[in-house]
Structure formats: C-alpha cells, structure tokens
Coordinates of C-alpha atoms and ligand atoms in Angstrom, one line a residue:
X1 CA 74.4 87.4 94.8
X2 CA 74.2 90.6 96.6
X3 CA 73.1 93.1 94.3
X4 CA 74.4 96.6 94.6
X5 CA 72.3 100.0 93.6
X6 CA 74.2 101.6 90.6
X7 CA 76.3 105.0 92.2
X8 CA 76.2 108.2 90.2
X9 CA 79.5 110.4 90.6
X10 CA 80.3 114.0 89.2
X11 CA 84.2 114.0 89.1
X12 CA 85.3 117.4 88.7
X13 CA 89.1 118.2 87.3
X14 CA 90.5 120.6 85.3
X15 CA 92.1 118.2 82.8
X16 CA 91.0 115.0 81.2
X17 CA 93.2 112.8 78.2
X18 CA 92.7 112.7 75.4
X19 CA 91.6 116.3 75.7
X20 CA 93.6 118.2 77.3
X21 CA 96.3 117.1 79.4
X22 CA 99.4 118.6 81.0
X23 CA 99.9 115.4 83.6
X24 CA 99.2 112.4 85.1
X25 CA 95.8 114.1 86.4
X26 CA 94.3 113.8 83.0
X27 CA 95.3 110.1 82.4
X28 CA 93.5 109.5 85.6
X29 CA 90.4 111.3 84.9
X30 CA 89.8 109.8 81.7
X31 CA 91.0 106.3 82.7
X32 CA 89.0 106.1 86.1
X33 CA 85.6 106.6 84.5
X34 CA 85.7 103.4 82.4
X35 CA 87.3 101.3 85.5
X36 CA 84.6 102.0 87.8
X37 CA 81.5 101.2 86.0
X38 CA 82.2 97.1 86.4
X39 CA 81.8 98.3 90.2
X40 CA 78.6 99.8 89.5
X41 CA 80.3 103.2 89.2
X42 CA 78.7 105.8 86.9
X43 CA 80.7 108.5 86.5
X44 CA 80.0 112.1 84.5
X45 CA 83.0 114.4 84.4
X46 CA 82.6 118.0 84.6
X47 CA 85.1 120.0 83.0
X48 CA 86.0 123.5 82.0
X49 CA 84.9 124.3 78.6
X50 CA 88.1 125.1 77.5
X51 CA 88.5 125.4 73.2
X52 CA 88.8 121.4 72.9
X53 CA 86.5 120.7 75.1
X54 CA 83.7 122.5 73.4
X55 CA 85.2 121.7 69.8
X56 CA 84.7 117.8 71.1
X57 CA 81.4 118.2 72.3
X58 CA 80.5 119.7 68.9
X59 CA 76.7 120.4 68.3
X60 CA 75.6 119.4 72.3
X61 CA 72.3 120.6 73.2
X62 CA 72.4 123.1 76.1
X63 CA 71.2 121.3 79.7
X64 CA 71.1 124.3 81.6
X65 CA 72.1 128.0 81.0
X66 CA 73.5 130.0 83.6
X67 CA 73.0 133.6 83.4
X68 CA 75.8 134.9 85.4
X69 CA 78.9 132.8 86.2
X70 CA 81.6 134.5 88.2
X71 CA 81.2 137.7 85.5
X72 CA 79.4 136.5 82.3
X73 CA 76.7 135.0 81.1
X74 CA 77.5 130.6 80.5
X75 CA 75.8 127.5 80.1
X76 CA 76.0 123.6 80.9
X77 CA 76.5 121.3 77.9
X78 CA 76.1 117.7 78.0
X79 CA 77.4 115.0 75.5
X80 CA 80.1 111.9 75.3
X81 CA 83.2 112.4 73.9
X82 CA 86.6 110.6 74.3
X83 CA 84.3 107.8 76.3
X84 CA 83.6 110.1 79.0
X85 CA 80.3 111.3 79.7
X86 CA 81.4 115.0 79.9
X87 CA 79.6 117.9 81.2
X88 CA 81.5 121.1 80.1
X89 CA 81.2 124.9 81.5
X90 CA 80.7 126.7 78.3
X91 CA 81.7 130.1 79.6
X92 CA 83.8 132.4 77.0
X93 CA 84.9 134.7 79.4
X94 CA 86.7 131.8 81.7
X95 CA 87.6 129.0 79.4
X96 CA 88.1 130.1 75.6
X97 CA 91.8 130.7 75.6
X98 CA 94.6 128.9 73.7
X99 CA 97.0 126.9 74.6
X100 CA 97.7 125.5 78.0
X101 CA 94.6 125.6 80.5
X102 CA 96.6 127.1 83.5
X103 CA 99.0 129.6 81.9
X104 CA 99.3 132.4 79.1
X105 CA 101.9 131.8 76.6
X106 CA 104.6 133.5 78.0
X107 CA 104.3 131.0 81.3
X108 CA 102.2 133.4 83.5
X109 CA 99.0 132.1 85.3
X110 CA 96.1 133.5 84.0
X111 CA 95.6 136.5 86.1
X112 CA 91.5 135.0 86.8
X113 CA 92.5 131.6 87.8
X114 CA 90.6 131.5 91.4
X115 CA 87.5 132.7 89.6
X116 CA 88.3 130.4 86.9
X117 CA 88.2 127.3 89.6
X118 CA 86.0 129.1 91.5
X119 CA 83.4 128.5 88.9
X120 CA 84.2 125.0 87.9
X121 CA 83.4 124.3 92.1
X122 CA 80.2 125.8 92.3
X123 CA 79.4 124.4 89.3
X124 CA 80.1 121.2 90.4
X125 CA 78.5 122.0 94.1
X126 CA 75.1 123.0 91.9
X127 CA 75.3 120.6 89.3
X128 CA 75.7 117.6 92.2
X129 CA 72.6 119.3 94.7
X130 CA 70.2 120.2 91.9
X131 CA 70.8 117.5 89.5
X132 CA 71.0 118.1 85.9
X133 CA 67.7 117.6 83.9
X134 CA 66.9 115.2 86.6
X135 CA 69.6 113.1 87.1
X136 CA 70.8 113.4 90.6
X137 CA 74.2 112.6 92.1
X138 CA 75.5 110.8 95.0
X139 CA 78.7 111.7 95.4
X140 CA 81.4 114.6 94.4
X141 CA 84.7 113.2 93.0
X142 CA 87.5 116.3 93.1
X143 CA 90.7 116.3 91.9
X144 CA 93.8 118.6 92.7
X145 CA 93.8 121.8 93.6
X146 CA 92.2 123.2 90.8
X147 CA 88.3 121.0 92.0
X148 CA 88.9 122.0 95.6
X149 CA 87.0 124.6 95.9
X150 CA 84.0 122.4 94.9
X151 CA 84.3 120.7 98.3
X152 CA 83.9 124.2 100.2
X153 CA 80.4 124.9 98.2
X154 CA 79.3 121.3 99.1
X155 CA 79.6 121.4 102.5
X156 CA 77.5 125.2 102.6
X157 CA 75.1 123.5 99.9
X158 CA 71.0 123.5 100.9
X159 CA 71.2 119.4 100.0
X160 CA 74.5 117.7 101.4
X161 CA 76.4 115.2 98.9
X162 CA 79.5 113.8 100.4
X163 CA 82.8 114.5 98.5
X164 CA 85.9 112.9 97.9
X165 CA 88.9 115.1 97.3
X166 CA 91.7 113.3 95.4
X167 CA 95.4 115.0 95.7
X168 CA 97.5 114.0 92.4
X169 CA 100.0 116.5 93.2
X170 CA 100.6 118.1 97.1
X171 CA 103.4 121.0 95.1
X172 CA 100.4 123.0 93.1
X173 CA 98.3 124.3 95.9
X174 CA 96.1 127.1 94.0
X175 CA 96.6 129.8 96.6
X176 CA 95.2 133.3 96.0
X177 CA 95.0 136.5 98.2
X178 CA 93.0 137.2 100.5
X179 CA 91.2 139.9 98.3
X180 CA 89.6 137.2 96.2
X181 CA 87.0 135.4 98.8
X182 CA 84.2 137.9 99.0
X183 CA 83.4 137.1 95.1
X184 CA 83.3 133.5 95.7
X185 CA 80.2 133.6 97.2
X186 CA 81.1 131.4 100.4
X187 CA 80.3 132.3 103.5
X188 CA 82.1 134.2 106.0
X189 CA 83.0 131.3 108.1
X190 CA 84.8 129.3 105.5
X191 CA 87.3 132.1 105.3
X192 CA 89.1 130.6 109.1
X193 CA 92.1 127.9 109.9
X194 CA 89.2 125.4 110.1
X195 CA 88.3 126.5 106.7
X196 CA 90.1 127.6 103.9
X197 CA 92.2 130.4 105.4
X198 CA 95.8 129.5 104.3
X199 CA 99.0 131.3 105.5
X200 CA 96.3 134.6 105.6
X201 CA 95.0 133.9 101.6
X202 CA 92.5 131.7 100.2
X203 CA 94.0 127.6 99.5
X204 CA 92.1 125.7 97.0
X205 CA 94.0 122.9 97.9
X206 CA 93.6 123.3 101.6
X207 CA 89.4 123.7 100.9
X208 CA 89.8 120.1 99.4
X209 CA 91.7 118.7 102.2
X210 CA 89.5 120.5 105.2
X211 CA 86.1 120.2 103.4
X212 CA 86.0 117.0 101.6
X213 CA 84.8 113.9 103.4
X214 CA 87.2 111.5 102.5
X215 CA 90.8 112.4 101.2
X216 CA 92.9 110.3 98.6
X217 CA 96.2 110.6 97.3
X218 CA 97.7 108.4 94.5
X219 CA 99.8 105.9 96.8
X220 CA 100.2 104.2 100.0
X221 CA 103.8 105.9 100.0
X222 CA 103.1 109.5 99.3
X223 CA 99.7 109.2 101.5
X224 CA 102.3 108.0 104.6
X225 CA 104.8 111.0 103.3
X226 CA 102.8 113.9 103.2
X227 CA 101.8 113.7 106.8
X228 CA 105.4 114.8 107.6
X229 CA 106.9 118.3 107.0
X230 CA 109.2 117.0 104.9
X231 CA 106.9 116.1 101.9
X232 CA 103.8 118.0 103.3
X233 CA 104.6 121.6 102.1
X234 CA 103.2 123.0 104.8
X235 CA 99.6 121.1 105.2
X236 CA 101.0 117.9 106.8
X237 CA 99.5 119.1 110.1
X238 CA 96.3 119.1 108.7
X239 CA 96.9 115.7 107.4
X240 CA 97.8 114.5 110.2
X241 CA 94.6 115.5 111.9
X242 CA 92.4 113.7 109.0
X243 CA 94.5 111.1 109.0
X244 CA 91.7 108.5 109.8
X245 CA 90.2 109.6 106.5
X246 CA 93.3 109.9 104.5
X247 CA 94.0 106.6 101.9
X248 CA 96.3 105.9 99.5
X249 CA 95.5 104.4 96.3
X250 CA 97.3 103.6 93.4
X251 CA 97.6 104.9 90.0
X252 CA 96.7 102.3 87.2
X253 CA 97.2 102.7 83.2
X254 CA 94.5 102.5 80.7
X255 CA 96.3 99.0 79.6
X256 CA 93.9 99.5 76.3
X257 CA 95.5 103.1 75.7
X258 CA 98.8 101.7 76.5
X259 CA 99.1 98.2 74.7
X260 CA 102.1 97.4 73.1
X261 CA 100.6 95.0 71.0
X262 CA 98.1 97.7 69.7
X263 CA 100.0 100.9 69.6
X264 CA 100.2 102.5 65.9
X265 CA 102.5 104.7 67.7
X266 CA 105.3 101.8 67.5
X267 CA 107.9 100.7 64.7
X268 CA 107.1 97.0 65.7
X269 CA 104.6 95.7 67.8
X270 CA 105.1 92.9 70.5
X271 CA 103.6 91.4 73.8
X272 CA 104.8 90.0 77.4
X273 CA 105.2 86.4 75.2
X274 CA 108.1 88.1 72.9
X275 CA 109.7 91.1 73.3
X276 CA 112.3 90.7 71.0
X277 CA 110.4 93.3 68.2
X278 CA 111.2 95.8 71.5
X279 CA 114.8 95.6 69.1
X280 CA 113.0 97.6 66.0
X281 CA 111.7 100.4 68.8
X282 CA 115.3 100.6 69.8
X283 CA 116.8 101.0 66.4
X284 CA 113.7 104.0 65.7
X285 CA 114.5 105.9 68.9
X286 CA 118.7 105.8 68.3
X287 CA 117.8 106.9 64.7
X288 CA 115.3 109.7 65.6
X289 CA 117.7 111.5 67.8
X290 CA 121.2 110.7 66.2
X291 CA 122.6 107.9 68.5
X292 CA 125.1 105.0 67.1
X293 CA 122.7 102.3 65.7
X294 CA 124.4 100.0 68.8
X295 CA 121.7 96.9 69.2
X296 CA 124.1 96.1 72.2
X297 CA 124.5 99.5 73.9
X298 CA 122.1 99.7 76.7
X299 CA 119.7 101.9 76.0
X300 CA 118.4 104.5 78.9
X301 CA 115.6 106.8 78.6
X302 CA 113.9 110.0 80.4
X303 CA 110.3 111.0 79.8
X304 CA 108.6 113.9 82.1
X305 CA 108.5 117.4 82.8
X306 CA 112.1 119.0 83.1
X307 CA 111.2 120.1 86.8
X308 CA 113.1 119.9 89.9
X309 CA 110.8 117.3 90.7
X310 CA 111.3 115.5 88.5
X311 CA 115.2 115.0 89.4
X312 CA 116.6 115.5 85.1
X313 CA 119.4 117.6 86.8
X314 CA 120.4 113.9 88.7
X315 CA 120.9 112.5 85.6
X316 CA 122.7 115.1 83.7
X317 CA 124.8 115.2 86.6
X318 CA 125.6 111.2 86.9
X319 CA 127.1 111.2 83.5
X320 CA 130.3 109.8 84.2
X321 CA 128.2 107.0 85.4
X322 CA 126.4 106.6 82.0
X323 CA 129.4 106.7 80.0
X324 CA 131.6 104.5 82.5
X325 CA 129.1 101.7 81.6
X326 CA 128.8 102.5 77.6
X327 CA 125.3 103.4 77.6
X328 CA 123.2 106.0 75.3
X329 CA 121.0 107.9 76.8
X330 CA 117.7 109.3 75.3
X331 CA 115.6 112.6 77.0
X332 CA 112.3 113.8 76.1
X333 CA 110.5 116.4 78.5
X334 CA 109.6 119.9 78.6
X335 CA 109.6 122.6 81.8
X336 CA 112.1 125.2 82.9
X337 CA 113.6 127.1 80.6
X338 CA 117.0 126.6 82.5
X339 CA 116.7 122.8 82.5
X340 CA 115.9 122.3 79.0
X341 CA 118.7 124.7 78.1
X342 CA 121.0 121.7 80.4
X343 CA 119.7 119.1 78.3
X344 CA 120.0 120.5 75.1
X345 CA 123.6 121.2 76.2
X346 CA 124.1 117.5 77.3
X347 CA 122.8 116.0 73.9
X348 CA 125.3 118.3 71.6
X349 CA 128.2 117.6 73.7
X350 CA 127.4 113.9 73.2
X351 CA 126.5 113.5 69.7
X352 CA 125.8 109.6 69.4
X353 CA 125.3 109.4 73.2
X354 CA 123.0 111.2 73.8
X355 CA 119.8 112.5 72.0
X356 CA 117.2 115.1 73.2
X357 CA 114.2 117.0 72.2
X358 CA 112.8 119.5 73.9
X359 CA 109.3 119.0 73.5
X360 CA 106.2 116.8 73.9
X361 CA 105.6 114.2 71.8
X362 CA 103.3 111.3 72.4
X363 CA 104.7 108.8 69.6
X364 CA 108.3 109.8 70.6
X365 CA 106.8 108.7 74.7
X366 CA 105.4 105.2 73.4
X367 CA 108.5 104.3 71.7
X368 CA 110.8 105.2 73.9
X369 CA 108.9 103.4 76.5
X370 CA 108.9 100.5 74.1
X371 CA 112.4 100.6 73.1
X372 CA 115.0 101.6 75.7
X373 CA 116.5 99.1 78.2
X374 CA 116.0 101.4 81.0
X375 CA 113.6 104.2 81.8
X376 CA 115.0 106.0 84.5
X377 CA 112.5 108.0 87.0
X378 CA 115.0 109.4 89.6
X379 CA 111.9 111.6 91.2
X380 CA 112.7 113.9 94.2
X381 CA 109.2 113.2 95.1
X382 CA 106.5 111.5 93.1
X383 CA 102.9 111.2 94.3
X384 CA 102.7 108.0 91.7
X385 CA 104.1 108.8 88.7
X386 CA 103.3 107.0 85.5
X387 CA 106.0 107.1 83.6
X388 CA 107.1 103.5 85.7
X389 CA 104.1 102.2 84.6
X390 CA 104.4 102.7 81.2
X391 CA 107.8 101.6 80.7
X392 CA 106.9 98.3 82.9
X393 CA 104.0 98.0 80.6
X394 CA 106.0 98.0 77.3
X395 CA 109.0 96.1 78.6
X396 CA 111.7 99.0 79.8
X397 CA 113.1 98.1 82.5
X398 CA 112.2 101.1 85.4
X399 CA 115.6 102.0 87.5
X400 CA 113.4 104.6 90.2
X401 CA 114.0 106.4 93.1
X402 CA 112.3 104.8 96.2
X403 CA 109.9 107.4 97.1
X404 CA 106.1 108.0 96.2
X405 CA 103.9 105.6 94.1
X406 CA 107.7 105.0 92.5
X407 CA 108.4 102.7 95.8
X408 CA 105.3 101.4 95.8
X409 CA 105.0 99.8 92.0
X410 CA 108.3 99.1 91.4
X411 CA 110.1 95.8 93.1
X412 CA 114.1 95.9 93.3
X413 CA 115.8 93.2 91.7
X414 CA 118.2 93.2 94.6
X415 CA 119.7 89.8 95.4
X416 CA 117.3 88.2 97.9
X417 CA 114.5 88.9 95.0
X418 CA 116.0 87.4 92.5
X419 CA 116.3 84.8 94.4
X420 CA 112.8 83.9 94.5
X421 CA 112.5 84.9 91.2
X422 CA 111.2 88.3 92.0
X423 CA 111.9 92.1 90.9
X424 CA 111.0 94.6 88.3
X425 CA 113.0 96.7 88.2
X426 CA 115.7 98.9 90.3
X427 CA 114.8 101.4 93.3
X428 CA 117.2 103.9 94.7
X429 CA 117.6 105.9 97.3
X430 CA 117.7 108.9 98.3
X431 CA 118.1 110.6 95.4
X432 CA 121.6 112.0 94.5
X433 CA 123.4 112.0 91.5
X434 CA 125.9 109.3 93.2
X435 CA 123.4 106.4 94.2
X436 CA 121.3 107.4 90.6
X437 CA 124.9 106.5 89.4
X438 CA 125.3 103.4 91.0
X439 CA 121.8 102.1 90.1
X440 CA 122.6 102.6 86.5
X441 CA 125.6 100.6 86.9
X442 CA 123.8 97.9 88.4
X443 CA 121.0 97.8 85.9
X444 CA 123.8 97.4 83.0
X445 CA 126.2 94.8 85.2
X446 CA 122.7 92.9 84.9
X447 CA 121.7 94.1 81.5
X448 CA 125.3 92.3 80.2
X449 CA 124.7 89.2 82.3
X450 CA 121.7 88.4 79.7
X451 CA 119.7 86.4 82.0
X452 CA 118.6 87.8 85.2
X453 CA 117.8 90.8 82.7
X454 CA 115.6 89.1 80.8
X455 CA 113.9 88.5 83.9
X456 CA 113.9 91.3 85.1
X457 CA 112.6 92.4 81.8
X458 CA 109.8 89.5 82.0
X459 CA 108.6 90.2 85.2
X460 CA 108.0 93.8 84.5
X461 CA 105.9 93.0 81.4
X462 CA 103.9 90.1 83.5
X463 CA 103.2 93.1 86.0
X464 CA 99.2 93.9 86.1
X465 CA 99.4 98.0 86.0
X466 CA 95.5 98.3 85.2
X467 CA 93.1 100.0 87.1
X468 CA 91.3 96.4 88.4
X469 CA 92.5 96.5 92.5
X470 CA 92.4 100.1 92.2
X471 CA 89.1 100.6 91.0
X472 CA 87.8 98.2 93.3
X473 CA 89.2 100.2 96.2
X474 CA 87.7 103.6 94.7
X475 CA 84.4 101.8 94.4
X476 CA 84.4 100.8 98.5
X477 CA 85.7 103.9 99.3
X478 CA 82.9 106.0 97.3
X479 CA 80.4 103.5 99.1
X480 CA 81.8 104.0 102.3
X481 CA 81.4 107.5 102.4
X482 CA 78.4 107.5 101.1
X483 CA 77.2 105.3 104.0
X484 CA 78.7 107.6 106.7
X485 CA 77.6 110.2 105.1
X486 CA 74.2 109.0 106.1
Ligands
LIG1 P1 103.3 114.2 86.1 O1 101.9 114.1 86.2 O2 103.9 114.7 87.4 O3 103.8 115.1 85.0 P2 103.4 111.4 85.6 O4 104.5 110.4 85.6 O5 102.3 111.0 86.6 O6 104.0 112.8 85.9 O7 102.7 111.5 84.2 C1 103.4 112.0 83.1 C2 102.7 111.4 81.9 O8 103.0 112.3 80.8 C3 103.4 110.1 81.4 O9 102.4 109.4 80.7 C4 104.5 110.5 80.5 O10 104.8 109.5 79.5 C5 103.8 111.7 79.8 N1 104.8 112.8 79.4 C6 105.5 113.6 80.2 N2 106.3 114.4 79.5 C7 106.1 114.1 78.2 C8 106.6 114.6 76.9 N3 107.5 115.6 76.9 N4 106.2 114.0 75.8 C9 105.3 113.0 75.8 N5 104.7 112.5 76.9 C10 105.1 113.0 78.1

C-alpha cells in the first residue's frame, strides 16, 4: 500500500450551504470538503464573514487580527460549523450586511464589491503563504469569480503555493473599472492582457483564469464549450490558450443531504427499491399550489432561478405542448422581476394546471423533486446544473436540454437505449420552445406506456450522483499540481 502524505487546501468562495447560498457554488463548497478527505484531502474554507457566518461560528477565538483590511480594522476567526472547517473574515465594514451577499435589497451590487473580493483574495493569498497559527497550506482552491483575485496575489506572493481556480459559472465575471486596481495592492504588471486587464477594467474572473495554475469547470461539456465564442463570453481565447490545463469535472450531490429515504422535508419517504410513496409527494405538491388531485396526470416541474439562463420563458412558451398531453405543471424559482411576473401570469390563467410560487423554498424544492414525473431543465447553457441531479436522485424523471453538465449526466431514453436497457432521462436540443415541446410529449407517450417509464424512472434512481469519481479526480488533480508546481 502506497501511502500518501495528507494535503492541506484553503478553498476560498464566497458562498457555502448550509450558510449562505444563492447557487450551485455553495452546494459544492460545502459538499467537496467532506468528499475529499477519503483521498487524503484536508480542506479549510475561507469565507466572508458575512452575518451567518459569524452568527455560526459563535464565540470563536480570534487566530489572527488584521489591523487594516482594504479600509478597516478585521480579524481571522477559526471554528467548525456546518462540518466545514471554516475560516471567516470578520470585517464589519465589508461583510455585515443583510440579506443577499452580492446585492442590496433593491437588486444593486454593493457599490464595494471589488474591495469586498479584493479582501477575501488576499486574505486567502496570506492566510495560504504564512500559515495560520502554524498550519501551513499546500494548495489554493478558488471558486468563481468572486475568489479570483486570490490567484493574482498568489502568484506576486514572497512563498509560492499553486492554485486551482474552479469556474461554476463563465456569465458572472466580477468586472470593475479601471479606477479600482491601484487599492488592490498588486503590482503594476498584473494590470496587462497577460494579467488581469479585461476589455480596459480589472476581471476577477479573468485573474482566476490567467493566474491560477490549473483551471476547472464543472463538466467535460461546458469545459469543451467555453473554448468557443459561443459559450465563452468573450474569454474563450484565453481558454483556448490554457487549454492543456483546462479540465472538466463533474458536479456530484451531497447524497446524505439529498436522501430520499431521510428527508424530513418529504410527505412520505422512499428509496430506489420502491418508489411508489413518490405518490404521497405528488398528492402534497398538487395540494400546495392548487392543482386537480389527478394521481394519473403527469406531473412536470421547474426548480431554478427565473433567468434567461435558465430557459423558464421555453416553457411558458411550449404550453400548448403541456396541455396537448394533459399534464400539470408545477414552477418554483425566483430572478427577474419580468419573468416572475410571466409565471405568475401562467399559474392564474391555469388554475388546476398549473401552480407557482414565486419564491425560494427548500421543502417546496425536495418535494417537488420527490413528487413530479418530470423535472424539466431546458437550460440555454448550464455549466452543470444540479437541479438534474436531484430530481434523478429522488426519482423525477429529468427531460434536459443537451448542453453543459445537463448532457453530460443525463442519458436519453431514445430507442437504441432502451434497447439495452439504458436511459435516464430525456435530452433536447437546441433549446427552443418547439423541440422542449416535443420532448415533453415524448416523456408523457412513455409516461402512459407504464413500463419503459418505470424504467426510465429506475434507472434514474440506480444512478450514482455522489461526489466518489469526482472527488477522486479533484484529489489527482490537486496532486498533480502540486507536483508541477515543484
Ligand atoms: P444555479 O447554481 O445556476 O442556480 P444549479 O442547478 O447548479 O443552478 O443549482 C441550483 C440549486 O438551487 C438546486 O439545488 C435547486 O434545487 C436550488 N434552487 C434553485 N432555485 C430554488 C428555489 N426557488 N427554491 C428552492 N431551491 C432552489
């Protein structure tokens, strides 16, 4: 047995469940931790100290103070909490705000966010070179946009630690005048092309993707896709150059979080031996939002952001298709003020039909996912998406647009599958309101012929969406470039 020296990694993200969470970033950061310490993977995650943050952390002894960070006096605290081993900026004048981490309440970006993220880099750039009351680190772990500027401070660091920058999402790219990069304390050389100098400002997303050593994105699909203009809003010729150190890796789900045997969340409980208790789920979501209490209808139902990205217009637009084939139709999601304005239209038009709220709501998520027939995901683009791997978790079947991580975790039950007993679920593409249209048909021609859906059903519960391979391939990656790295 070849034994391996235990690796110590400082992830750095602005978001982490169950704390605080907009997106799939936080489900990652807080699932990733626990997957990679079978691989000899210790990981301490340093996060803004935004109001939960701290109020989780409760009485946590101070680990270092810092007198003056980007315009007020801060400190480090160190402590476990939500199974993490968390190291948060306490620092008044960046993080203690309500509400969401990124925006006032009236949907503006905080007017400080580059020196927000500015100080949650260096932070992580000193906290990974000096160590933290001893404890050293061997490699930097930076997610999105928001921990890209800790890549840029590595790299101009007095020790060098390698860094891994991990894109969850190429759309936010954290760009900021020009104005902004003589208080961030790099030097003058970062500001270039070969730097981060972006279309003349400063790109916290593009210092990720130039500085890091090794660049990940979420699938093998969206890694391939944003190295064309198409999906590379406007860095895929930077891509294309690191290309050699560009990999994709998939998404998983905390299968412990998301068990539908477990989940208090649920009306009725059930596993991948019988699903039949999925009926009770059913019965609570067409009662909770006012559809017919039809066991037989087929069920279909939306979960995610109401973004263009997220393709809810697609569906309120293939209608026709819903009702030609007698289905209800479920929506939960927040976002644009003009979309959830559509949906809310949609669901009193269609009382019985369909049912909406505008919202989040986690119980509302789980039972969905654990009720409907169908979850539909008909993504524009989608870097992984997790709301496929719920639903194949707790039995809905996923009717997905073939792009992204949604191509990559979701087989069609086209013929030639089935034939060999294969397919999880049904892909589309490219997304239109016409083919979304057609691929709800199909999944309710199959949904009536009992069988093959039940197989389809089946194989999407027998379907291993943890974070084992995945882990495994962030574990070799971390220890490649940490042996390059030299
Ligand atoms: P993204 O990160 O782009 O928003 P993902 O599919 O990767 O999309 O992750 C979204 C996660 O957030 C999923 O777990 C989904 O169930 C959950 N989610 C999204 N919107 C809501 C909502 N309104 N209420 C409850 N959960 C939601």
């Amino acid at each position: 047995v070849r034994v391996r020296a235990t690796l110590r990694v400082l992830a750095v993200a602005s978001e982490a469940v169950p704390l605080v969470k907009t997106g799939g970033l936080a489900d990652v950061v807080g699932a990733l931790p626990g997957a990679l310490a079978p691989h000899g993977v210790q990981v301490t995650t340093l996060l803004p100290g935004y109001l939960a943050v701290m109020a989780a952390l409760g009485a946590a002894r101070t680990a270092r103070a810092l007198p003056d960070l980007f315009g007020g006096p801060a400190r480090l605290v160190r402590g476990p909490a939500a199974g993490l081993d968390i190291i948060a900026i306490d620092a008044p004048h960046l993080f203690a705000r309500p509400g969401n981490p990124y925006q006032t309440a009236d949907g503006n970006p905080w007017g400080d966010n580059a020196l927000r993220f500015a100080a949650l880099g260096a932070t992580a750039s000193l906290v990974a070179t000096e160590g933290l009351r001893g404890q050293k680190f061997d490699l930097v772990h930076a997610h999105d946009w928001q921990g890209g500027l800790a890549c840029a401070y590595l790299r101009f660091a007095a020790r060098q630690v390698p860094s891994v920058f991990t894109i969850h999402n190429m759309a936010f790219q954290g760009q900021f005048p020009a104005s902004i990069f003589p208080r961030l304390g790099l030097p003058e050389v970062a500001f270039a092309t070969a730097g981060l100098e972006y279309f003349g400002g400063v790109g916290f997303l593009k210092a990720g993707l130039w500085f890091a050593d090794r660049i990940t994105t979420v699938s093998p699909t969206y890694a391939a896709e944003i190295r064309t203009p198409a999906a590379g809003m406007g860095l895929d010729g930077l891509l294309r150059g690191r290309a050699d150190v560009l990999h994709g890796i998939l998404n998983g789900l905390d299968t412990d979080a998301w068990n539908p045997a477990t989940d208090p969340h649920l009306a009725a409980r059930f596993d991948a031996s019988n699903a039949a208790p999925r009926a009770a789920n059913k019965q609570a979501v067409q009662a909770a939002l006012g559809l017919a209490p039809d066991a037989l209808a087929p069920l279909f139902g939306f979960v995610g952001r109401l973004t263009w990205q997220k393709g809810i217009d697609l569906i309120l637009e293939a209608l026709p298709a819903l009702f030609a084939a007698g289905a209800q139709l479920v929506l939960l999601g927040n976002g644009d003020a003009e979309l959830e304005h559509r949906v809310r239209g949609a669901a009193a038009a269609n009382p019985g039909r369909i049912g909406a709220l505008v919202g989040f709501d986690e119980a509302l998520a789980r039972r969905i996912y654990a009720g409907a027939d169908v979850v539909l995901v008909p993504s524009r683009f989608e870097p992984c998406g997790l709301a496929q791997l719920c639903a194949l978790r707790y039995g809905a079947v996923p009717v997905v647009a073939r792009v992204g991580g949604l191509a990559d975790t979701v087989i069609d039950a086209n013929e030639m599958a089935r034939a060999v007993g294969a397919g999880t679920g049904i892909n589309f593409a490219p997304p239109v309101p016409e083919l979304l249209g057609a691929a709800m048909l199909r999944a309710t021609s199959l949904y009536r012929e009992g069988a093959p859906w039940q197989r389809i059903q089946a194989n999407a519960l027998a379907t291993d969406v943890s974070w084992q391979r995945s882990a495994a391939q962030y574990a070799a990656l971390f220890r490649e470039t940490i042996a390059a790295h030299g």
